[in-house]
Coordinates of C-alpha atoms in Angstrom, one line a residue:
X1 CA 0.0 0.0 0.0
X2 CA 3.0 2.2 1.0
X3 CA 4.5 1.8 -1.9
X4 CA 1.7 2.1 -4.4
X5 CA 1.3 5.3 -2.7
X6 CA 4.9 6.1 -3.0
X7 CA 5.0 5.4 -6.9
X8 CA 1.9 7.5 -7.2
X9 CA 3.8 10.4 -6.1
X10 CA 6.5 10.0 -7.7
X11 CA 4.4 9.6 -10.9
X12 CA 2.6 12.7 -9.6
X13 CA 6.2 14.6 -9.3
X14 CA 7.6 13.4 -12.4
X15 CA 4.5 14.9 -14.0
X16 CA 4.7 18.3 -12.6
X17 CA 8.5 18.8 -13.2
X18 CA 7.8 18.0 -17.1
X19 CA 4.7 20.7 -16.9
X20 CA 6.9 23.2 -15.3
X21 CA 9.9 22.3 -17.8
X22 CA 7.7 22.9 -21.2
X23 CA 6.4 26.1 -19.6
X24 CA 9.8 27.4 -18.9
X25 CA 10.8 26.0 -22.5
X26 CA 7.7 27.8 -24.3
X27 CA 8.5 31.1 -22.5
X28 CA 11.9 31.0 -23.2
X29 CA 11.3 33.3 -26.6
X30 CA 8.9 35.7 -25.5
X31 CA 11.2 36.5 -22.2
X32 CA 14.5 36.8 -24.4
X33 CA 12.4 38.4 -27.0
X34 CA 11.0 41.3 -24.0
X35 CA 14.8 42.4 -23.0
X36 CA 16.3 45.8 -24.5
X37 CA 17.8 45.0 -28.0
X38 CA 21.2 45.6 -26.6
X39 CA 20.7 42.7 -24.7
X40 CA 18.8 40.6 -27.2
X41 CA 22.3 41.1 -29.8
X42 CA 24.5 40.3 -27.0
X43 CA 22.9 36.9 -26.6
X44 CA 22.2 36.3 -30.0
X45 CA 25.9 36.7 -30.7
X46 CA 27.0 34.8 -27.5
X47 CA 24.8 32.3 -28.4
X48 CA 25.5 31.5 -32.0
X49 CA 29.7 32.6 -32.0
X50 CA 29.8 30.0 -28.5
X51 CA 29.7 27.4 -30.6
X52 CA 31.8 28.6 -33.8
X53 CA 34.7 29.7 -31.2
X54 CA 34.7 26.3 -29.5
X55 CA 34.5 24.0 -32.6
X56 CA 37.1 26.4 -34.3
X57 CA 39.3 25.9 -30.8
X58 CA 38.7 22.5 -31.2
X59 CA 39.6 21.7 -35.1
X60 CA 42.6 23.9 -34.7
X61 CA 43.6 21.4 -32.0
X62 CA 43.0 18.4 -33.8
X63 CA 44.8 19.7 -37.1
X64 CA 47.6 20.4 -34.8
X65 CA 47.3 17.0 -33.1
X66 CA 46.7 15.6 -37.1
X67 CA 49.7 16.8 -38.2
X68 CA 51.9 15.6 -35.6
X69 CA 50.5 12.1 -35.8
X70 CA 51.6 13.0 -39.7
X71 CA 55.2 14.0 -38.7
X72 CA 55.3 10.9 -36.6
X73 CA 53.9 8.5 -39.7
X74 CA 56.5 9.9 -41.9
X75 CA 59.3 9.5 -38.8
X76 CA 58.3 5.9 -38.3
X77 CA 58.4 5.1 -42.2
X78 CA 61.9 7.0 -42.5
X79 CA 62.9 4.2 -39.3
X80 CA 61.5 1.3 -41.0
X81 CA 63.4 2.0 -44.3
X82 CA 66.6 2.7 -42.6
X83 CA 66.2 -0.9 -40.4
X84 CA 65.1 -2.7 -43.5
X85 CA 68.4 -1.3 -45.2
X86 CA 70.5 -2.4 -42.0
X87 CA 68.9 -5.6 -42.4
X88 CA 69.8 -5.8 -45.9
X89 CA 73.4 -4.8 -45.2
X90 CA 73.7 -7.0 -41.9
X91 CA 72.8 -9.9 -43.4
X92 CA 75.6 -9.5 -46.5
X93 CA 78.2 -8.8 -43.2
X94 CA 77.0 -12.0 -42.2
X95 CA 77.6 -13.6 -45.1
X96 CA 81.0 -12.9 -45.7
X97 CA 81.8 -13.4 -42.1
X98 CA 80.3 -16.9 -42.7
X99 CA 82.5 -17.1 -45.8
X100 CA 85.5 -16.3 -44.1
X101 CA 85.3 -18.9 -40.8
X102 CA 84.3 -21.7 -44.0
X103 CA 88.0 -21.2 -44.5
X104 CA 89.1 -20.0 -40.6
X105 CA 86.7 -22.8 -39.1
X106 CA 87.1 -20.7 -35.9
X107 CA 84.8 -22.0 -33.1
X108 CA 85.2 -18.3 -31.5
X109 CA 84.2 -16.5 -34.6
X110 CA 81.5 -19.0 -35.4
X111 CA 80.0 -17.9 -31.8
X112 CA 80.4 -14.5 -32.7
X113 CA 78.2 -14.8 -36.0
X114 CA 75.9 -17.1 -34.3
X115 CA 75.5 -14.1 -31.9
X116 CA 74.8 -11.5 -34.5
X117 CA 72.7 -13.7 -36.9
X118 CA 70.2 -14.3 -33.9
X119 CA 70.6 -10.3 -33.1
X120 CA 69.3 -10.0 -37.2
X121 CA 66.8 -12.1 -36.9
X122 CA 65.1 -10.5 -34.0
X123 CA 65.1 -7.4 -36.2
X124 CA 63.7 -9.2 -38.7
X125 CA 60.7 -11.1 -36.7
X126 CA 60.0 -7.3 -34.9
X127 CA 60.6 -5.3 -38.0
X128 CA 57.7 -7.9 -39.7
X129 CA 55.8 -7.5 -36.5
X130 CA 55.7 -3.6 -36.9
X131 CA 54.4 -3.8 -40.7
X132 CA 51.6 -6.5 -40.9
X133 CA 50.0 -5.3 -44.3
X134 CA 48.6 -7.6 -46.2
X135 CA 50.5 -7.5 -49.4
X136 CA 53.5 -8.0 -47.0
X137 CA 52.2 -11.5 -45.3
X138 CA 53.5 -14.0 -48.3
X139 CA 56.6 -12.3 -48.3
X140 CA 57.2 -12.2 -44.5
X141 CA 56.3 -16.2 -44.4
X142 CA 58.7 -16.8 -47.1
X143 CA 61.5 -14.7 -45.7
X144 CA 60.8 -16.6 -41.8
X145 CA 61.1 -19.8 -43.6
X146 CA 65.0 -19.0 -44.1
X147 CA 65.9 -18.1 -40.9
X148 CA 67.6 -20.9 -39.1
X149 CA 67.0 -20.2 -34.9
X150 CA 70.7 -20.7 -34.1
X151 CA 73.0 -21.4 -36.3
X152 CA 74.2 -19.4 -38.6
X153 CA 76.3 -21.5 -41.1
X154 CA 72.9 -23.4 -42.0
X155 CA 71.5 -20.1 -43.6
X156 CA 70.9 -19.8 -47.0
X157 CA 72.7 -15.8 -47.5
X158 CA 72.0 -15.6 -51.3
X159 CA 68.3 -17.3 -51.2
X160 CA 67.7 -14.6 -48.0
X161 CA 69.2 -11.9 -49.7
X162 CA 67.3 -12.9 -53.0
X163 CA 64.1 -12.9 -51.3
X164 CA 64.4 -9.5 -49.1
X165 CA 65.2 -7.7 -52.9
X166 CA 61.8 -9.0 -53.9
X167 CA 60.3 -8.4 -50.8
X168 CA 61.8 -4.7 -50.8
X169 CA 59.5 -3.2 -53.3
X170 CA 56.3 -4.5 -51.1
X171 CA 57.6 -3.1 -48.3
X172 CA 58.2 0.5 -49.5
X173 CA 54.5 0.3 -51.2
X174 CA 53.3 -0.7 -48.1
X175 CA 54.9 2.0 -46.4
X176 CA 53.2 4.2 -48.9
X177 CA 49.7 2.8 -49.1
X178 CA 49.6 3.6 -45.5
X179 CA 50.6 6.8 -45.3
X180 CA 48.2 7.6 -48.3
X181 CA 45.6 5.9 -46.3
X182 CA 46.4 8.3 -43.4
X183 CA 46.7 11.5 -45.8
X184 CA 43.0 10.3 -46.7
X185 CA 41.5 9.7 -43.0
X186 CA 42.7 13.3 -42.6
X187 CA 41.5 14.8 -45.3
X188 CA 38.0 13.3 -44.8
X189 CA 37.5 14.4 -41.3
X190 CA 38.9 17.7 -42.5
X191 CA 36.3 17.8 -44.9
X192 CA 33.7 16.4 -42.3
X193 CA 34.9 19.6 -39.6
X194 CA 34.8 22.2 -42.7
X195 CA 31.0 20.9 -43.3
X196 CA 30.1 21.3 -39.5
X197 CA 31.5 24.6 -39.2
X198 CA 29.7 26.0 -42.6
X199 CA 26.6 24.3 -41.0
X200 CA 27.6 26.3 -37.5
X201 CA 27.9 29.7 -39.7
X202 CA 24.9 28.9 -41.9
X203 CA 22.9 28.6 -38.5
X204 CA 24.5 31.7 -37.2
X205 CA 23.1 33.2 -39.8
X206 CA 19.7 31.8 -39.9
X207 CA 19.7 32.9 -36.5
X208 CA 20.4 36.1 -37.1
X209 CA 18.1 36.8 -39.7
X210 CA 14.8 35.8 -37.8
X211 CA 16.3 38.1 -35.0
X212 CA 16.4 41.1 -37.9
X213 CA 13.1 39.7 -38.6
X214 CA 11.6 40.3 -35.8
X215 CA 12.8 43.2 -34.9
X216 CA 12.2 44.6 -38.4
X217 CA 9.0 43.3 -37.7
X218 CA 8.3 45.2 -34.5
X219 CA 9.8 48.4 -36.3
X220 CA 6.7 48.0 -38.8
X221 CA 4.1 47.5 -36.0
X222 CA 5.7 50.7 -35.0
X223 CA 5.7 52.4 -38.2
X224 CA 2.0 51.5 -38.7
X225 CA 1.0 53.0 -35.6
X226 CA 2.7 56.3 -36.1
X227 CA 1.2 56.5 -39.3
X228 CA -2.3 55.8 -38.2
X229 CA -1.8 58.5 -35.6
X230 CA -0.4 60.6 -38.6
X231 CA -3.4 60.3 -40.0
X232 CA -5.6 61.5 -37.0
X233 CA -7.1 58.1 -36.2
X234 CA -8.0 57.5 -33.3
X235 CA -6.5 54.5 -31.1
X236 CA -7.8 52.6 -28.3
X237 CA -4.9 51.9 -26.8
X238 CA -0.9 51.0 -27.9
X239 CA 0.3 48.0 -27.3
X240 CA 3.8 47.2 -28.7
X241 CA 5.2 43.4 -27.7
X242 CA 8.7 43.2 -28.0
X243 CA 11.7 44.5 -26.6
X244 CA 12.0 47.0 -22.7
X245 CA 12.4 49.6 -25.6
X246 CA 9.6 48.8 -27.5
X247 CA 7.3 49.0 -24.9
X248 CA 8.1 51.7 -23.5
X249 CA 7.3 53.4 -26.6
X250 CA 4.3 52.3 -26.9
X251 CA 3.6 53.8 -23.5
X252 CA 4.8 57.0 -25.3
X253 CA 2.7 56.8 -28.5
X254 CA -0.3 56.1 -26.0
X255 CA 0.4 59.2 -23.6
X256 CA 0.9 61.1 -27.6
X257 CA -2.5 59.4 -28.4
X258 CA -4.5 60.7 -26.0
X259 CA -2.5 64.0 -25.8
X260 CA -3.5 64.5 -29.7
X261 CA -6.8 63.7 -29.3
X262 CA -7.5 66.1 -26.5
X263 CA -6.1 68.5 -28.8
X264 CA -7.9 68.1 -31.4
X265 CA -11.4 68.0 -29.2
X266 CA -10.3 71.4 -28.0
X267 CA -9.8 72.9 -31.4
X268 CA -12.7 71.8 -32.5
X269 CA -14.5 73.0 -29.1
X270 CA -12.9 76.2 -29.9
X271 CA -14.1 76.5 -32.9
X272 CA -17.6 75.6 -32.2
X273 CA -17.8 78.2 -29.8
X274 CA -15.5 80.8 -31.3
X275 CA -17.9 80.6 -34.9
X276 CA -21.1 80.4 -32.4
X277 CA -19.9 83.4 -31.0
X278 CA -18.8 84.9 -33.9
X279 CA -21.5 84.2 -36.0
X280 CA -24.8 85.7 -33.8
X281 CA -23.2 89.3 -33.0
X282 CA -22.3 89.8 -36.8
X283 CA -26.0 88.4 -38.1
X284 CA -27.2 91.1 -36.4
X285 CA -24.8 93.6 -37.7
X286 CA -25.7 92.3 -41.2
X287 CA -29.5 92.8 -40.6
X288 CA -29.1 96.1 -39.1
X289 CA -26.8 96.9 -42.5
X290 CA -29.3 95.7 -44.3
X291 CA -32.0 97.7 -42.8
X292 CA -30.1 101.2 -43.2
X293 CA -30.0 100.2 -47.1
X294 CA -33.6 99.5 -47.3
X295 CA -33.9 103.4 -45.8
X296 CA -36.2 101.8 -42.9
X297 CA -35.1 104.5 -40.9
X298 CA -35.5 107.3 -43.2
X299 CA -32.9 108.7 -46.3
X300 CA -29.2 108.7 -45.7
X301 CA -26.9 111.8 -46.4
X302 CA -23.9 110.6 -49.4
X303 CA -21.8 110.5 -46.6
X304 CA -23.8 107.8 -44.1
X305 CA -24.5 105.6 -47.3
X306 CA -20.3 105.6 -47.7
X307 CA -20.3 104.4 -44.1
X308 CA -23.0 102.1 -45.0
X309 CA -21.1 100.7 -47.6
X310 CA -17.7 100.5 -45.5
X311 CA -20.2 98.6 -42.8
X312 CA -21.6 96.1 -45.5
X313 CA -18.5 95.1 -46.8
X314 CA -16.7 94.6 -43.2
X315 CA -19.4 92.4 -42.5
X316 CA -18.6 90.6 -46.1
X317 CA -15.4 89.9 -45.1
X318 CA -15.3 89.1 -41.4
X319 CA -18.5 86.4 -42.6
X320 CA -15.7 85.4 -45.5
X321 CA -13.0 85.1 -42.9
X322 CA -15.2 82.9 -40.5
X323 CA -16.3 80.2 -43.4
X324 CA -12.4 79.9 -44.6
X325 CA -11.4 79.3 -40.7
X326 CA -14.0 76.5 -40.6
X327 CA -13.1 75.0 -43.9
X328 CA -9.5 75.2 -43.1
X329 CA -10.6 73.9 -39.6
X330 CA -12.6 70.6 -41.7
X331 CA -9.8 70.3 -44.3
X332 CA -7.8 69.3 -41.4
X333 CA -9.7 66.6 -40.2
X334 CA -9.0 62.9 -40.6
X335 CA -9.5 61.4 -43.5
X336 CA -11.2 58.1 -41.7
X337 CA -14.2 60.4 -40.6
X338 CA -15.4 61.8 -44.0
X339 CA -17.5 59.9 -46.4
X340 CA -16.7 59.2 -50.1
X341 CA -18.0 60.3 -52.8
X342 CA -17.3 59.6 -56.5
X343 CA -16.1 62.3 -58.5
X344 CA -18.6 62.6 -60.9
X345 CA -21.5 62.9 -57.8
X346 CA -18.7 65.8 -56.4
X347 CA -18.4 67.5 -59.9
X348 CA -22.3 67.8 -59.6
X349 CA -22.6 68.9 -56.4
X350 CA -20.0 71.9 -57.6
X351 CA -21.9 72.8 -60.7
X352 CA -25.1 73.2 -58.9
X353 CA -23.2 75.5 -56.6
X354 CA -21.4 77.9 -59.1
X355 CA -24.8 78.0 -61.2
X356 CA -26.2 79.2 -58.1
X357 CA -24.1 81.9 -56.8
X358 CA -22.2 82.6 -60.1
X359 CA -25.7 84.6 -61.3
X360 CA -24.5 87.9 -62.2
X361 CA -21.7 86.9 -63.2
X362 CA -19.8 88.1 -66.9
X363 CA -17.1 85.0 -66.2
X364 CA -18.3 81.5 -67.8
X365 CA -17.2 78.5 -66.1
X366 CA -16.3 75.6 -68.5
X367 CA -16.7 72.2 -67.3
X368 CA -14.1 69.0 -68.6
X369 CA -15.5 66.0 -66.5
X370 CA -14.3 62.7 -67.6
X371 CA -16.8 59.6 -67.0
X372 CA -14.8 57.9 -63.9
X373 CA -16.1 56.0 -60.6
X374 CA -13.3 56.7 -58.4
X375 CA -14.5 57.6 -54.8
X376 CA -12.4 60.8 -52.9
X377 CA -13.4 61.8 -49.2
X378 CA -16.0 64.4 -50.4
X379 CA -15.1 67.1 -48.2
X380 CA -11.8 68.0 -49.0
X381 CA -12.1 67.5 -53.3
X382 CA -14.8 70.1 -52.6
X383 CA -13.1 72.1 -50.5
X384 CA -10.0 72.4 -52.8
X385 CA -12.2 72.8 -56.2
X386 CA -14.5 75.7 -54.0
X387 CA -11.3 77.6 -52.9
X388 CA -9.4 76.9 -56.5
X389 CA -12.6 78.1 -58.3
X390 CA -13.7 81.2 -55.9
X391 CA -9.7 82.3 -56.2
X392 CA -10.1 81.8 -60.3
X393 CA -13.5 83.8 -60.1
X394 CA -11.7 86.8 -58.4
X395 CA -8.8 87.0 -60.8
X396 CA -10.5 85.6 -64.6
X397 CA -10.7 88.2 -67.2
X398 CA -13.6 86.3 -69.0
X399 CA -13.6 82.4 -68.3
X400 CA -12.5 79.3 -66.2
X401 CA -11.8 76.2 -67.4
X402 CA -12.2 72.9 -64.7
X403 CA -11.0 69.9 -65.7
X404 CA -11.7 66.7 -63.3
X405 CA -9.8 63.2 -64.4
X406 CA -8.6 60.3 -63.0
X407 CA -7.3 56.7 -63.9
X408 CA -6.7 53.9 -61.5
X409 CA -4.6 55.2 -59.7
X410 CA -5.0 59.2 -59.4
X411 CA -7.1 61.5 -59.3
X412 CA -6.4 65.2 -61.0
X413 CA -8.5 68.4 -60.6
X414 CA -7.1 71.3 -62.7
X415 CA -8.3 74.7 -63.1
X416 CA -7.5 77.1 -66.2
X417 CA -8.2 81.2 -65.9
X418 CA -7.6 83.7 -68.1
X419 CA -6.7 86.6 -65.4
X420 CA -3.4 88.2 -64.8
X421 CA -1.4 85.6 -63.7
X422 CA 0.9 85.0 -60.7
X423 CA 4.2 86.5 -60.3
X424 CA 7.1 84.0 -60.3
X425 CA 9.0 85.2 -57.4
X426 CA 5.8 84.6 -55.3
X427 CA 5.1 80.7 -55.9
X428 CA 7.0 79.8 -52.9
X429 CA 4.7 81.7 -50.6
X430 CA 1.6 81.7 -52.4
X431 CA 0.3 78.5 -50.1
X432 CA 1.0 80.5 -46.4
X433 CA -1.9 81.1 -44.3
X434 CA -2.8 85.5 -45.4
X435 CA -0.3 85.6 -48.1
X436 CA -1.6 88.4 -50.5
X437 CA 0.0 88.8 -53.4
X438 CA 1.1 92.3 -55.6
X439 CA -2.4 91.6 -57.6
X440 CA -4.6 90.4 -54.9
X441 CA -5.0 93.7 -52.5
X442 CA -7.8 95.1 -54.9
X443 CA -9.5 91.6 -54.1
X444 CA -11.6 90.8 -51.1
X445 CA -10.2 87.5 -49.6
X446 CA -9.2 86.0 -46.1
X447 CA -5.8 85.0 -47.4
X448 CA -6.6 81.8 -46.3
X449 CA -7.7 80.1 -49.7
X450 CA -5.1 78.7 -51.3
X451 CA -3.7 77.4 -47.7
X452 CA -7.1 75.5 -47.2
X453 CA -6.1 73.8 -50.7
X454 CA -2.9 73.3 -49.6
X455 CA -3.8 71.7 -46.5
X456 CA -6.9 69.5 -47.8
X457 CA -4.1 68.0 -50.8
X458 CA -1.7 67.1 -48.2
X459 CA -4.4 65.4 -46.2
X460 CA -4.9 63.7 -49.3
X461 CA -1.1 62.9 -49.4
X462 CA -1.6 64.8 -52.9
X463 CA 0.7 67.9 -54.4
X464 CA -0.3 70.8 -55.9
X465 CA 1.8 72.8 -58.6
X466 CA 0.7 76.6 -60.0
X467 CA 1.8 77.0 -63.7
X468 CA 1.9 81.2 -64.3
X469 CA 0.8 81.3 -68.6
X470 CA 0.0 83.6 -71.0
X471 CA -2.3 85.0 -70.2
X472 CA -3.9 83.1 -66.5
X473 CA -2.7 80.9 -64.0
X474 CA -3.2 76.8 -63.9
X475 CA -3.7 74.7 -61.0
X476 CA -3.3 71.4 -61.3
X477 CA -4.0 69.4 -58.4
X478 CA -2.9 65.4 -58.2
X479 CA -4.4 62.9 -55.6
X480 CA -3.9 59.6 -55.2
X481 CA -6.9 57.4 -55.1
X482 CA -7.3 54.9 -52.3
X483 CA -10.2 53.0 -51.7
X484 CA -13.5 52.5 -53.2
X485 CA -16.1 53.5 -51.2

């Protein structure tokens, strides 16, 4: 029972520790991913050069170990040649020693050769022993079968000699087949540690491209962020995963978040009230104009109708002034909050407008309006084409020309007059907020026109160029279009 129970826990244990394990293991990534990018480089290198730098320690040991066993291979060979040549040259000694005593018959000498024959044919038996190959082993058996333990005189010199000539060429092949065989070993498992450490650098770099991955990745979250900001929309709330620096941007772009959008809600407030404001005190100096013209009070003296006049067209321009501040105020907006329109509904819109307060009028307003479906945020393209066409009105000697195209992928408004023209040296400024140029202080105007178009085509992400001719001025606007509906 006590030890059911005691397997059960262990069971129980080993179950836990491999539950813990795979949730250390899985979070491994996202906690290296979360430190600074310092950090995250330093470990990234420390962790793919550890291994480069030790197997590169490591193979420049065993090439130096490699060559030494080299060195000693071509020692030993060198040895085995020079024994196999003392052999040779012992065994002639011996020869003529044994010639000589045939003649002396010297039992002392005989000792003495008897000595040195069995000293040669220990270096034989160990010089066979040392070189085993197996083109060798007939040879070696044939040469053993001529060596006498003992005595001397019962060798056979010349068959001996004879048969370590033949055996001579064998043994120096030998000596060469294995050395070959070594130069080979080596050279494969050179081959082999080349391979592993091109593997080692190809991972290295594997590595280090999903690490510029994802942190090119997290540069884009970024970069999409800022540019929805950019574009006044409003966001929820930043969150950037990644790196300690990431993060704490994102706790930046959400404390420049809600610090734009408080902005933006007091301008607007501002403007609300400001145009409220505004707006009731000079309807009531407009009606009281109006009622001194009518003579409701009785006839005016030439010089109360000149004050008249000067009244009427204060009010004209200060009620000029006030639309151009809220237009300039709505060409700022966000693009996300304004609906679309297609070009030909806006280029309809804007004729029955002109026909309307154009009445009166000795300027004639020709119309180019190519048959397209492209949808624009309605507010602005009527925004820019009402300033562009108002400022053309004012300055035309006898017509306009507006010309609205677009393909698949822009969008072009341009606008012909036939007025004086615009001075070179003022193009540069012509787009800043109550710039009046030489020919515009006998016009009324806020000054404020051609910056609303300038600021509705950048919201557009658009440019606008002005073309002085011969006589007039062109505008030509270019948008381009995104989105259908």
């Amino acid at each position: 029972m006590r030890l059911g129970n005691a397997m059960n826990m262990t069971i129980e244990e080993v179950k836990q520790w491999f539950i813990s394990s795979f949730k250390h293991v899985r979070s491994t990534p996202q906690r290296f991913f979360s430190q600074s990018l310092g950090l995250q480089a330093k470990l990234a290198l420390a962790i793919a050069l550890f291994p480069i730098i030790i197997s590169a320690v490591w193979y420049a040991q065993y090439l130096s170990s490699e060559q030494q066993k080299m060195h000693q291979s071509y020692v030993i060979n060198h040895n085995l040649i020079i024994e196999f040549s003392s052999i040779k040259e012992s065994i002639s000694a011996l020869e003529k020693a044994q010639q000589n005593n045939t003649l002396l018959d010297s039992p002392a000498l005989q000792n003495s050769i008897n000595k040195k024959w069995k000293a040669t044919r220990k270096r034989i038996t160990l010089l066979k022993n040392r070189l085993m190959e197996n083109v060798l082993v007939a040879q070696w058996q044939q040469v053993l079968t001529l060596l006498p333990t003992y005595d001397a005189h019962l060798v056979n010199y010349s068959a001996l000699s004879h048969q370590l000539q033949a055996t001579e060429k064998l043994f120096h092949h030998a000596l060469a087949t294995r050395l070959d065989g070594q130069r080979a070993s080596f050279a494969d498992k050179n081959y082999g540690l080349l391979g592993l450490l091109l593997a080692l650098v190809t991972l290295f770099i594997v590595f280090s491209l999903m690490l510029i991955h994802r942190v090119t990745r997290q540069l884009y979250t970024l970069e999409q962020t800022i540019f929805q900001l950019g574009n006044g929309k409003h966001v929820r709330h930043i969150e950037l995963k990644g790196s300690n620096e990431l993060e704490k941007l994102g706790q930046r772009l959400n404390w420049l978040n809600e610090a734009l959008q408080s902005s933006h809600a007091q301008k607007d407030s501002f403007l609300r009230h400001v145009t409220h404001e505004l707006k009731t005190p000079l309807a009531s100096l407009s009606e009281g104009n109006s009622l001194l013209k009518d003579l409701s009070i009785g006839q005016l003296t030439a010089q109360q109708n000149r004050i008249v006049e000067i009244m009427s067209g204060s009010v004209q321009r200060l009620d000029t002034l006030i639309d151009d501040l809220l237009s300039y105020s709505a060409a700022s907006h966000p693009l996300n909050t304004q609906k679309r329109k297609s070009l030909a509904a806006i280029a309809t819109d804007l004729q029955k407008h002109f026909s309307e307060h154009t009445l009166g009028i000795n300027k004639k307003l020709i119309w180019h309006i190519s048959k397209n479906t492209a949808y624009m945020p309605y507010l602005p393209c009527k925004i820019i084409l009402i300033q562009l066409i108002n400022n053309a009105l004012q300055y035309a000697a006898h017509r306009i020309r507006i010309d609205i195209d677009s393909n698949d992928h822009v969008a072009t408004f341009a606008i012909y007059d036939d007025g004086m023209g615009i001075d070179a040296n003022e193009l540069s400024n012509i787009t800043q907020p109550f710039f009046r140029g030489q020919h515009s202080h006998s016009h009324r105007g806020s000054g404020l026109g051609l910056s609303i178009v300038a600021e509705s085509v950048k919201q557009l992400h658009g440019n606008i160029e002005f073309k002085p001719l011969s006589p007039g001025t062109q505008v030509c606007v270019v948008m381009p279009i995104r989105g259908k509906q």
